[in-house]
Amino acid sequence: MNTAAPRRHFASDNYAGICPEAWAALAEANQGHAPGYGDDAWTQKATDMIRDVFETHCEVYFVFNGTAANSLALSSMCHSYHSILCHENAHIEADECGAPEFFSNGTKVLLMPGANGKVEPASIERMVKKRTDIHYPKPRAVSLTQSTELGTVYTPDELKAIWAKSKSLGLKIHMDGARFANAVASLGVSPKEITWQAGVDVLCFGGTKNGIHVGEAVVFFNSELAKEFDYRCKQGGQLASKMRFISAPWVGMLKDGVWLRYAGHANKMAEYLESKLKPFPQVKFLFPRQANAVFVELPRPIIDGLHGKGWKFYTFIGQGGCRLMCAWDTKPEDVDQFVADLQALMGK
Ligand SMILES: *Cc1c(COP(=O)(O)O)cnc(C)c1O
């Protein structure tokens, strides 16, 4: 076995471990007995803290992962004959194995193009007005990802424009916030400005990629939609028996703004990586870097060379498009080492 400290990669923020604050909260929760299924003090505390973060009353449910959070949240908004409008790169379309359709008993996901991974009001309108007859699945919800799958963020104004359009068309708004923390840190806004003050009905608030071991919070600003959501969670296999080990890390993360500090750090590391890659003429930047990911196009031999040197990163964007993702624990030295290896390969 290799005894050297394992290195950090740029593949995904879920390659990272558990941050010390979440780990400490888990240890603290691991004392004595506490009621199961969420009737414990940690879950109450985490819920209260999430209400403080959003400065409003909201209904909060903790589930194991993002696919469950998105699917169950969307199923609470839609009947089987409805449709959900989202960007063609959306996680709910591309990376959830049809779970949103499955949990909503067949609600169809309809795809829209859009620059830099973002949905635009005009395409929402086009999608809805294209067909209004009974043979077409009735559009019911818009799903937005913040920050997006392409590492960009929606500004409060962009969200408000989407809201105005959605409202006029009778659509509800779901937000996939697997990297919500990175968006808040990037925009420097208060969380309410890009959620309920911009018409978001339900947010899937990501904990895992922010530094928790497992767990996402489904946050309903529209409490009407939360009706009987506890049953959906239970039926979907998402009601944790020892719930305090899902909720306690949230207390550690939300205390003293730890979550935003880590998200801001990940964003900063991506910014640093971008600045170190800028001088290479062979590196083509694909999208504006606004959160914790840098998307670049690299020559195939360079990608192979970096993989050969043991670096892990995804290359799923077309031909030679690479996603370089930073996490709460990415160090400047990691960036320096990666860029040094790239430099060596380029120099050959
Ligand atoms: C990671 C991620 C999720 C959640 O994925 P799970 O593997 O189900 O936890 C959801 N949305 C986006 C945009 C993601 O990147």
mmCIF file of C-alpha atoms and ligand atoms in Angstrom:
data_model
loop_
_atom_site.group_PDB
_atom_site.id
_atom_site.type_symbol
_atom_site.label_atom_id
_atom_site.label_comp_id
_atom_site.label_asym_id
_atom_site.label_seq_id
_atom_site.Cartn_x
_atom_site.Cartn_y
_atom_site.Cartn_z
ATOM 1 C CA MET A 1 0.000 0.000 0.000
ATOM 2 C CA ASN A 2 1.173 3.502 -0.822
ATOM 3 C CA THR A 3 1.751 5.267 2.477
ATOM 4 C CA ALA A 4 2.197 8.781 1.035
ATOM 5 C CA ALA A 5 -0.640 11.158 1.918
ATOM 6 C CA PRO A 6 -3.254 10.817 -0.814
ATOM 7 C CA ARG A 7 -3.345 13.873 -3.019
ATOM 8 C CA ARG A 8 -6.294 16.104 -3.752
ATOM 9 C CA HIS A 9 -7.827 16.081 -7.212
ATOM 10 C CA PHE A 10 -9.833 18.420 -9.416
ATOM 11 C CA ALA A 11 -12.463 15.870 -10.406
ATOM 12 C CA SER A 12 -15.287 16.891 -8.118
ATOM 13 C CA ASP A 13 -15.960 18.537 -4.812
ATOM 14 C CA ASN A 14 -17.346 15.176 -3.713
ATOM 15 C CA TYR A 15 -13.821 13.740 -3.892
ATOM 16 C CA ALA A 16 -13.082 15.810 -0.772
ATOM 17 C CA GLY A 17 -13.472 14.483 2.738
ATOM 18 C CA ILE A 18 -15.492 15.802 5.647
ATOM 19 C CA CYS A 19 -14.544 19.232 6.950
ATOM 20 C CA PRO A 20 -13.426 19.463 10.615
ATOM 21 C CA GLU A 21 -16.522 21.386 11.751
ATOM 22 C CA ALA A 22 -18.919 18.774 10.353
ATOM 23 C CA TRP A 23 -16.753 15.998 11.772
ATOM 24 C CA ALA A 24 -16.728 17.628 15.232
ATOM 25 C CA ALA A 25 -20.501 18.014 15.188
ATOM 26 C CA LEU A 26 -20.869 14.335 14.294
ATOM 27 C CA ALA A 27 -18.625 13.390 17.220
ATOM 28 C CA GLU A 28 -20.589 15.631 19.549
ATOM 29 C CA ALA A 29 -23.861 14.101 18.377
ATOM 30 C CA ASN A 30 -22.414 10.659 18.998
ATOM 31 C CA GLN A 31 -23.039 10.729 22.725
ATOM 32 C CA GLY A 32 -25.731 8.876 24.550
ATOM 33 C CA HIS A 33 -29.119 8.232 23.032
ATOM 34 C CA ALA A 34 -31.419 10.569 21.125
ATOM 35 C CA PRO A 35 -34.838 10.053 19.512
ATOM 36 C CA GLY A 36 -34.830 8.697 15.954
ATOM 37 C CA TYR A 37 -36.386 9.911 12.686
ATOM 38 C CA GLY A 38 -35.697 13.602 13.305
ATOM 39 C CA ASP A 39 -37.337 14.079 16.680
ATOM 40 C CA ASP A 40 -33.997 15.061 18.182
ATOM 41 C CA ALA A 41 -32.413 18.306 19.324
ATOM 42 C CA TRP A 42 -29.798 18.375 16.523
ATOM 43 C CA THR A 43 -32.429 18.247 13.810
ATOM 44 C CA GLN A 44 -34.429 20.977 15.538
ATOM 45 C CA LYS A 45 -31.309 23.117 15.857
ATOM 46 C CA ALA A 46 -30.252 22.610 12.225
ATOM 47 C CA THR A 47 -33.763 23.481 11.061
ATOM 48 C CA ASP A 48 -33.773 26.653 13.145
ATOM 49 C CA MET A 49 -30.373 27.627 11.784
ATOM 50 C CA ILE A 50 -31.537 27.155 8.204
ATOM 51 C CA ARG A 51 -34.507 29.419 8.968
ATOM 52 C CA ASP A 52 -32.042 31.994 10.292
ATOM 53 C CA VAL A 53 -29.902 31.709 7.158
ATOM 54 C CA PHE A 54 -32.907 32.483 4.952
ATOM 55 C CA GLU A 55 -34.419 34.999 7.385
ATOM 56 C CA THR A 56 -37.866 33.518 7.011
ATOM 57 C CA HIS A 57 -40.050 30.654 8.075
ATOM 58 C CA CYS A 58 -39.527 27.631 5.856
ATOM 59 C CA GLU A 59 -40.166 23.898 6.050
ATOM 60 C CA VAL A 60 -36.955 21.870 6.183
ATOM 61 C CA TYR A 61 -36.384 18.158 5.472
ATOM 62 C CA PHE A 62 -33.040 16.375 5.479
ATOM 63 C CA VAL A 63 -32.420 13.638 2.919
ATOM 64 C CA PHE A 64 -29.411 11.544 1.976
ATOM 65 C CA ASN A 65 -28.460 12.948 -1.416
ATOM 66 C CA GLY A 66 -29.145 15.444 -4.152
ATOM 67 C CA THR A 67 -30.962 13.105 -6.489
ATOM 68 C CA ALA A 68 -33.494 12.339 -3.764
ATOM 69 C CA ALA A 69 -33.790 15.995 -2.766
ATOM 70 C CA ASN A 70 -34.458 17.119 -6.342
ATOM 71 C CA SER A 71 -36.756 14.250 -7.238
ATOM 72 C CA LEU A 72 -38.899 14.427 -4.141
ATOM 73 C CA ALA A 73 -39.072 18.227 -4.244
ATOM 74 C CA LEU A 74 -40.140 18.161 -7.894
ATOM 75 C CA SER A 75 -42.682 15.428 -7.259
ATOM 76 C CA SER A 76 -44.264 17.663 -4.625
ATOM 77 C CA MET A 77 -44.929 20.278 -7.335
ATOM 78 C CA CYS A 78 -46.118 18.101 -10.193
ATOM 79 C CA HIS A 79 -48.751 15.578 -11.142
ATOM 80 C CA SER A 80 -47.854 12.806 -13.550
ATOM 81 C CA TYR A 81 -49.272 14.701 -16.544
ATOM 82 C CA HIS A 82 -47.182 17.823 -15.856
ATOM 83 C CA SER A 83 -43.773 18.784 -17.212
ATOM 84 C CA ILE A 84 -40.663 20.330 -15.669
ATOM 85 C CA LEU A 85 -38.653 22.823 -17.708
ATOM 86 C CA CYS A 86 -34.896 22.861 -17.234
ATOM 87 C CA HIS A 87 -31.597 23.513 -18.982
ATOM 88 C CA GLU A 88 -30.379 20.706 -21.211
ATOM 89 C CA ASN A 89 -27.289 20.262 -19.002
ATOM 90 C CA ALA A 90 -29.327 20.071 -15.794
ATOM 91 C CA HIS A 91 -28.402 17.384 -13.289
ATOM 92 C CA ILE A 92 -32.080 16.372 -13.027
ATOM 93 C CA GLU A 93 -31.990 15.533 -16.744
ATOM 94 C CA ALA A 94 -28.485 14.232 -17.265
ATOM 95 C CA ASP A 95 -27.377 12.713 -13.977
ATOM 96 C CA GLU A 96 -30.314 11.365 -12.013
ATOM 97 C CA CYS A 97 -31.204 8.254 -13.970
ATOM 98 C CA GLY A 98 -34.780 9.425 -14.477
ATOM 99 C CA ALA A 99 -35.436 9.746 -10.743
ATOM 100 C CA PRO A 100 -37.457 12.990 -11.065
ATOM 101 C CA GLU A 101 -39.762 11.264 -13.568
ATOM 102 C CA PHE A 102 -39.875 8.109 -11.451
ATOM 103 C CA PHE A 103 -40.768 9.810 -8.165
ATOM 104 C CA SER A 104 -43.381 11.997 -9.821
ATOM 105 C CA ASN A 105 -44.928 9.005 -11.575
ATOM 106 C CA GLY A 106 -44.047 10.135 -15.075
ATOM 107 C CA THR A 107 -43.790 13.930 -15.095
ATOM 108 C CA LYS A 108 -41.835 14.748 -18.245
ATOM 109 C CA VAL A 109 -38.639 16.781 -18.135
ATOM 110 C CA LEU A 110 -38.468 19.255 -21.051
ATOM 111 C CA LEU A 111 -35.108 20.659 -22.054
ATOM 112 C CA MET A 112 -34.068 24.148 -23.013
ATOM 113 C CA PRO A 113 -30.770 25.383 -24.421
ATOM 114 C CA GLY A 114 -29.123 28.484 -22.943
ATOM 115 C CA ALA A 115 -25.705 30.110 -22.895
ATOM 116 C CA ASN A 116 -23.351 29.222 -20.039
ATOM 117 C CA GLY A 117 -25.665 26.627 -18.529
ATOM 118 C CA LYS A 118 -28.401 29.141 -17.755
ATOM 119 C CA VAL A 119 -32.093 29.108 -18.524
ATOM 120 C CA GLU A 120 -33.542 32.267 -20.108
ATOM 121 C CA PRO A 121 -37.042 33.752 -19.683
ATOM 122 C CA ALA A 122 -37.609 33.817 -23.449
ATOM 123 C CA SER A 123 -37.008 30.082 -23.797
ATOM 124 C CA ILE A 124 -39.370 29.372 -20.911
ATOM 125 C CA GLU A 125 -42.061 31.311 -22.708
ATOM 126 C CA ARG A 126 -41.304 29.596 -26.015
ATOM 127 C CA MET A 127 -41.473 26.196 -24.359
ATOM 128 C CA VAL A 128 -44.809 26.891 -22.680
ATOM 129 C CA LYS A 129 -46.482 28.607 -25.627
ATOM 130 C CA LYS A 130 -45.273 26.145 -28.219
ATOM 131 C CA ARG A 131 -48.229 23.905 -27.379
ATOM 132 C CA THR A 132 -51.237 24.510 -25.204
ATOM 133 C CA ASP A 133 -53.350 21.564 -26.220
ATOM 134 C CA ILE A 134 -54.238 18.571 -24.119
ATOM 135 C CA HIS A 135 -51.800 16.281 -25.947
ATOM 136 C CA TYR A 136 -48.756 18.037 -24.529
ATOM 137 C CA PRO A 137 -47.535 17.529 -20.912
ATOM 138 C CA LYS A 138 -48.644 20.674 -19.086
ATOM 139 C CA PRO A 139 -45.655 22.785 -17.968
ATOM 140 C CA ARG A 140 -45.780 23.160 -14.220
ATOM 141 C CA ALA A 141 -42.318 23.955 -12.879
ATOM 142 C CA VAL A 142 -39.025 25.509 -13.869
ATOM 143 C CA SER A 143 -35.909 23.960 -12.380
ATOM 144 C CA LEU A 144 -32.782 26.119 -12.056
ATOM 145 C CA THR A 145 -29.346 25.041 -10.871
ATOM 146 C CA GLN A 146 -27.453 27.525 -8.706
ATOM 147 C CA SER A 147 -24.494 27.509 -9.205
ATOM 148 C CA THR A 148 -24.972 25.884 -12.604
ATOM 149 C CA GLU A 149 -23.528 22.676 -14.002
ATOM 150 C CA LEU A 150 -21.141 24.850 -16.023
ATOM 151 C CA GLY A 151 -19.786 26.769 -13.048
ATOM 152 C CA THR A 152 -21.732 29.976 -13.625
ATOM 153 C CA VAL A 153 -24.200 31.725 -11.332
ATOM 154 C CA TYR A 154 -27.576 33.410 -11.821
ATOM 155 C CA THR A 155 -27.623 36.985 -10.539
ATOM 156 C CA PRO A 156 -30.604 38.190 -8.451
ATOM 157 C CA ASP A 157 -31.806 40.200 -11.472
ATOM 158 C CA GLU A 158 -31.656 37.184 -13.759
ATOM 159 C CA LEU A 159 -33.611 35.161 -11.213
ATOM 160 C CA LYS A 160 -36.205 37.884 -10.856
ATOM 161 C CA ALA A 161 -36.696 38.007 -14.616
ATOM 162 C CA ILE A 162 -37.185 34.233 -14.664
ATOM 163 C CA TRP A 163 -39.615 34.548 -11.772
ATOM 164 C CA ALA A 164 -41.688 37.223 -13.507
ATOM 165 C CA LYS A 165 -41.933 35.079 -16.626
ATOM 166 C CA SER A 166 -42.666 31.901 -14.660
ATOM 167 C CA LYS A 167 -45.327 33.568 -12.582
ATOM 168 C CA SER A 168 -47.086 34.944 -15.641
ATOM 169 C CA LEU A 169 -47.126 31.434 -17.097
ATOM 170 C CA GLY A 170 -48.288 29.758 -13.895
ATOM 171 C CA LEU A 171 -45.021 27.908 -13.229
ATOM 172 C CA LYS A 172 -43.454 27.148 -9.866
ATOM 173 C CA ILE A 173 -39.683 27.404 -9.302
ATOM 174 C CA HIS A 174 -37.407 24.655 -8.041
ATOM 175 C CA MET A 175 -33.743 25.346 -7.370
ATOM 176 C CA ASP A 176 -31.096 22.635 -7.442
ATOM 177 C CA GLY A 177 -28.617 24.074 -4.964
ATOM 178 C CA ALA A 178 -26.090 21.246 -4.794
ATOM 179 C CA ARG A 179 -23.572 24.128 -4.928
ATOM 180 C CA PHE A 180 -25.824 26.830 -3.520
ATOM 181 C CA ALA A 181 -23.093 27.862 -1.048
ATOM 182 C CA ASN A 182 -20.684 28.583 -3.905
ATOM 183 C CA ALA A 183 -23.285 30.790 -5.566
ATOM 184 C CA VAL A 184 -23.951 32.772 -2.384
ATOM 185 C CA ALA A 185 -20.233 33.211 -1.775
ATOM 186 C CA SER A 186 -19.644 34.217 -5.372
ATOM 187 C CA LEU A 187 -22.450 36.776 -5.523
ATOM 188 C CA GLY A 188 -21.905 38.156 -2.030
ATOM 189 C CA VAL A 189 -25.657 38.359 -1.501
ATOM 190 C CA SER A 190 -27.796 37.245 1.400
ATOM 191 C CA PRO A 191 -29.310 33.814 0.734
ATOM 192 C CA LYS A 192 -32.859 35.217 0.694
ATOM 193 C CA GLU A 193 -32.064 37.446 -2.297
ATOM 194 C CA ILE A 194 -31.532 34.473 -4.589
ATOM 195 C CA THR A 195 -34.256 32.255 -3.153
ATOM 196 C CA TRP A 196 -37.633 33.322 -1.802
ATOM 197 C CA GLN A 197 -37.141 36.970 -2.696
ATOM 198 C CA ALA A 198 -36.647 35.782 -6.277
ATOM 199 C CA GLY A 199 -39.671 33.502 -6.276
ATOM 200 C CA VAL A 200 -38.024 30.167 -5.480
ATOM 201 C CA ASP A 201 -40.656 27.813 -4.063
ATOM 202 C CA VAL A 202 -38.322 25.042 -3.015
ATOM 203 C CA LEU A 203 -34.539 24.854 -2.710
ATOM 204 C CA CYS A 204 -32.452 21.702 -2.544
ATOM 205 C CA PHE A 205 -29.706 23.034 -0.335
ATOM 206 C CA GLY A 206 -26.513 21.043 -0.816
ATOM 207 C CA GLY A 207 -24.417 19.971 2.130
ATOM 208 C CA THR A 208 -22.288 17.187 0.671
ATOM 209 C CA LYS A 209 -20.223 19.200 -1.796
ATOM 210 C CA ASN A 210 -19.834 21.964 0.760
ATOM 211 C CA GLY A 211 -18.027 19.656 3.233
ATOM 212 C CA ILE A 212 -20.555 17.379 4.935
ATOM 213 C CA HIS A 213 -20.260 13.570 4.725
ATOM 214 C CA VAL A 214 -23.801 13.032 3.448
ATOM 215 C CA GLY A 215 -26.990 15.028 3.405
ATOM 216 C CA GLU A 216 -28.971 17.709 1.624
ATOM 217 C CA ALA A 217 -31.748 19.887 2.997
ATOM 218 C CA VAL A 218 -34.999 20.335 1.112
ATOM 219 C CA VAL A 219 -36.165 23.843 2.005
ATOM 220 C CA PHE A 220 -39.743 24.825 1.180
ATOM 221 C CA PHE A 221 -40.429 28.557 1.100
ATOM 222 C CA ASN A 222 -43.869 27.720 -0.215
ATOM 223 C CA SER A 223 -45.187 25.721 2.715
ATOM 224 C CA GLU A 224 -48.240 24.611 0.739
ATOM 225 C CA LEU A 225 -45.942 22.348 -1.285
ATOM 226 C CA ALA A 226 -44.497 20.796 1.862
ATOM 227 C CA LYS A 227 -47.822 19.204 2.727
ATOM 228 C CA GLU A 228 -47.281 15.497 3.430
ATOM 229 C CA PHE A 229 -43.668 15.780 2.228
ATOM 230 C CA ASP A 230 -42.660 13.696 5.236
ATOM 231 C CA TYR A 231 -44.567 10.802 3.690
ATOM 232 C CA ARG A 232 -42.735 11.252 0.380
ATOM 233 C CA CYS A 233 -39.408 11.146 2.199
ATOM 234 C CA LYS A 234 -40.351 8.016 4.080
ATOM 235 C CA GLN A 235 -41.754 6.231 1.034
ATOM 236 C CA GLY A 236 -38.707 7.248 -0.995
ATOM 237 C CA GLY A 237 -36.390 5.624 1.530
ATOM 238 C CA GLN A 238 -35.080 9.014 2.606
ATOM 239 C CA LEU A 239 -36.162 9.226 6.226
ATOM 240 C CA ALA A 240 -32.989 8.590 8.203
ATOM 241 C CA SER A 241 -33.516 6.467 11.262
ATOM 242 C CA LYS A 242 -30.528 7.990 13.071
ATOM 243 C CA MET A 243 -31.388 11.419 11.670
ATOM 244 C CA ARG A 244 -29.107 13.296 14.036
ATOM 245 C CA PHE A 245 -26.101 12.131 12.040
ATOM 246 C CA ILE A 246 -27.531 13.830 8.958
ATOM 247 C CA SER A 247 -28.582 17.032 10.704
ATOM 248 C CA ALA A 248 -25.759 17.564 13.221
ATOM 249 C CA PRO A 249 -23.098 18.409 10.593
ATOM 250 C CA TRP A 250 -25.386 21.195 9.363
ATOM 251 C CA VAL A 251 -25.163 22.766 12.797
ATOM 252 C CA GLY A 252 -21.369 22.652 12.525
ATOM 253 C CA MET A 253 -21.462 24.114 9.005
ATOM 254 C CA LEU A 254 -23.968 26.892 9.603
ATOM 255 C CA LYS A 255 -22.349 28.083 12.814
ATOM 256 C CA ASP A 256 -20.328 31.280 12.332
ATOM 257 C CA GLY A 257 -20.702 31.102 8.559
ATOM 258 C CA VAL A 258 -18.399 28.102 8.125
ATOM 259 C CA TRP A 259 -20.358 27.014 5.040
ATOM 260 C CA LEU A 260 -19.728 30.306 3.269
ATOM 261 C CA ARG A 261 -16.098 30.405 4.297
ATOM 262 C CA TYR A 262 -15.473 27.010 2.694
ATOM 263 C CA ALA A 263 -17.493 27.807 -0.418
ATOM 264 C CA GLY A 264 -15.655 31.105 -0.771
ATOM 265 C CA HIS A 265 -12.355 29.282 -0.397
ATOM 266 C CA ALA A 266 -13.267 26.753 -3.103
ATOM 267 C CA ASN A 267 -14.272 29.629 -5.383
ATOM 268 C CA LYS A 268 -10.987 31.379 -4.655
ATOM 269 C CA MET A 269 -8.967 28.286 -5.485
ATOM 270 C CA ALA A 270 -10.780 28.034 -8.815
ATOM 271 C CA GLU A 271 -9.997 31.685 -9.446
ATOM 272 C CA TYR A 272 -6.351 31.019 -8.650
ATOM 273 C CA LEU A 273 -6.302 27.995 -10.966
ATOM 274 C CA GLU A 274 -7.845 30.093 -13.716
ATOM 275 C CA SER A 275 -5.203 32.786 -13.264
ATOM 276 C CA LYS A 276 -2.400 30.196 -13.456
ATOM 277 C CA LEU A 277 -3.851 28.675 -16.635
ATOM 278 C CA LYS A 278 -4.447 32.003 -18.398
ATOM 279 C CA PRO A 279 -0.875 32.393 -19.687
ATOM 280 C CA PHE A 280 -1.008 29.117 -21.670
ATOM 281 C CA PRO A 281 -2.108 29.843 -25.246
ATOM 282 C CA GLN A 282 -3.149 26.184 -25.739
ATOM 283 C CA VAL A 283 -5.661 26.395 -22.869
ATOM 284 C CA LYS A 284 -9.064 27.561 -24.052
ATOM 285 C CA PHE A 285 -11.571 28.697 -21.439
ATOM 286 C CA LEU A 286 -15.060 27.441 -22.152
ATOM 287 C CA PHE A 287 -17.314 29.323 -19.726
ATOM 288 C CA PRO A 288 -16.983 32.310 -17.388
ATOM 289 C CA ARG A 289 -15.576 31.108 -14.072
ATOM 290 C CA GLN A 290 -17.987 32.321 -11.412
ATOM 291 C CA ALA A 291 -17.940 29.602 -8.746
ATOM 292 C CA ASN A 292 -15.608 26.713 -7.884
ATOM 293 C CA ALA A 293 -15.060 25.162 -11.306
ATOM 294 C CA VAL A 294 -12.858 26.028 -14.265
ATOM 295 C CA PHE A 295 -13.840 24.582 -17.643
ATOM 296 C CA VAL A 296 -11.074 24.404 -20.210
ATOM 297 C CA GLU A 297 -10.361 22.751 -23.501
ATOM 298 C CA LEU A 298 -6.979 21.044 -23.578
ATOM 299 C CA PRO A 299 -5.175 19.203 -26.371
ATOM 300 C CA ARG A 300 -5.824 15.454 -26.100
ATOM 301 C CA PRO A 301 -2.125 14.538 -25.473
ATOM 302 C CA ILE A 302 -2.053 16.985 -22.551
ATOM 303 C CA ILE A 303 -5.198 15.450 -21.027
ATOM 304 C CA ASP A 304 -3.689 11.984 -21.403
ATOM 305 C CA GLY A 305 -0.415 13.227 -19.945
ATOM 306 C CA LEU A 306 -2.124 14.716 -16.888
ATOM 307 C CA HIS A 307 -4.113 11.530 -16.372
ATOM 308 C CA GLY A 308 -0.820 9.651 -16.756
ATOM 309 C CA LYS A 309 0.625 11.724 -13.936
ATOM 310 C CA GLY A 310 -2.241 10.541 -11.779
ATOM 311 C CA TRP A 311 -4.497 13.608 -11.909
ATOM 312 C CA LYS A 312 -8.193 12.884 -11.871
ATOM 313 C CA PHE A 313 -10.640 15.252 -13.562
ATOM 314 C CA TYR A 314 -13.662 14.883 -15.791
ATOM 315 C CA THR A 315 -13.552 15.319 -19.558
ATOM 316 C CA PHE A 316 -17.235 14.982 -20.336
ATOM 317 C CA ILE A 317 -17.690 18.284 -22.133
ATOM 318 C CA GLY A 318 -17.561 17.515 -25.852
ATOM 319 C CA GLN A 319 -14.139 16.919 -27.399
ATOM 320 C CA GLY A 320 -11.384 17.689 -24.914
ATOM 321 C CA GLY A 321 -13.529 19.811 -22.582
ATOM 322 C CA CYS A 322 -12.270 19.400 -19.027
ATOM 323 C CA ARG A 323 -13.929 20.326 -15.757
ATOM 324 C CA LEU A 324 -11.525 21.295 -12.986
ATOM 325 C CA MET A 325 -13.395 21.511 -9.708
ATOM 326 C CA CYS A 326 -12.084 22.902 -6.433
ATOM 327 C CA ALA A 327 -13.327 21.929 -2.988
ATOM 328 C CA TRP A 328 -13.319 23.218 0.580
ATOM 329 C CA ASP A 329 -9.899 21.641 1.147
ATOM 330 C CA THR A 330 -8.132 22.487 -2.134
ATOM 331 C CA LYS A 331 -4.751 24.059 -1.382
ATOM 332 C CA PRO A 332 -2.794 26.551 -3.493
ATOM 333 C CA GLU A 333 -0.038 23.892 -3.603
ATOM 334 C CA ASP A 334 -2.460 21.513 -5.337
ATOM 335 C CA VAL A 335 -3.050 24.109 -8.023
ATOM 336 C CA ASP A 336 0.691 24.803 -8.302
ATOM 337 C CA GLN A 337 1.487 21.101 -8.686
ATOM 338 C CA PHE A 338 -1.208 20.592 -11.303
ATOM 339 C CA VAL A 339 -0.047 23.596 -13.300
ATOM 340 C CA ALA A 340 3.600 22.538 -13.002
ATOM 341 C CA ASP A 341 2.714 19.125 -14.438
ATOM 342 C CA LEU A 342 0.734 20.815 -17.216
ATOM 343 C CA GLN A 343 3.659 23.130 -17.939
ATOM 344 C CA ALA A 344 6.039 20.176 -18.167
ATOM 345 C CA LEU A 345 3.740 18.429 -20.632
ATOM 346 C CA MET A 346 3.265 21.568 -22.716
ATOM 347 C CA GLY A 347 6.997 22.153 -22.848
ATOM 348 C CA LYS A 348 7.641 18.786 -24.444
HETATM 349 C C1 LIG B 1 -23.803 16.620 -7.225
HETATM 350 C C2 LIG B 1 -25.023 17.265 -7.739
HETATM 351 C C3 LIG B 1 -26.286 16.881 -7.281
HETATM 352 C C4 LIG B 1 -26.505 15.767 -6.284
HETATM 353 O O1 LIG B 1 -26.053 14.537 -6.713
HETATM 354 P P1 LIG B 1 -26.164 13.234 -5.799
HETATM 355 O O2 LIG B 1 -25.059 12.383 -6.309
HETATM 356 O O3 LIG B 1 -27.490 12.642 -6.026
HETATM 357 O O4 LIG B 1 -25.991 13.661 -4.381
HETATM 358 C C5 LIG B 1 -27.392 17.575 -7.756
HETATM 359 N N1 LIG B 1 -27.252 18.577 -8.620
HETATM 360 C C6 LIG B 1 -26.059 18.981 -9.090
HETATM 361 C C7 LIG B 1 -25.970 20.130 -10.029
HETATM 362 C C8 LIG B 1 -24.904 18.325 -8.670
HETATM 363 O O5 LIG B 1 -23.710 18.719 -9.123
#
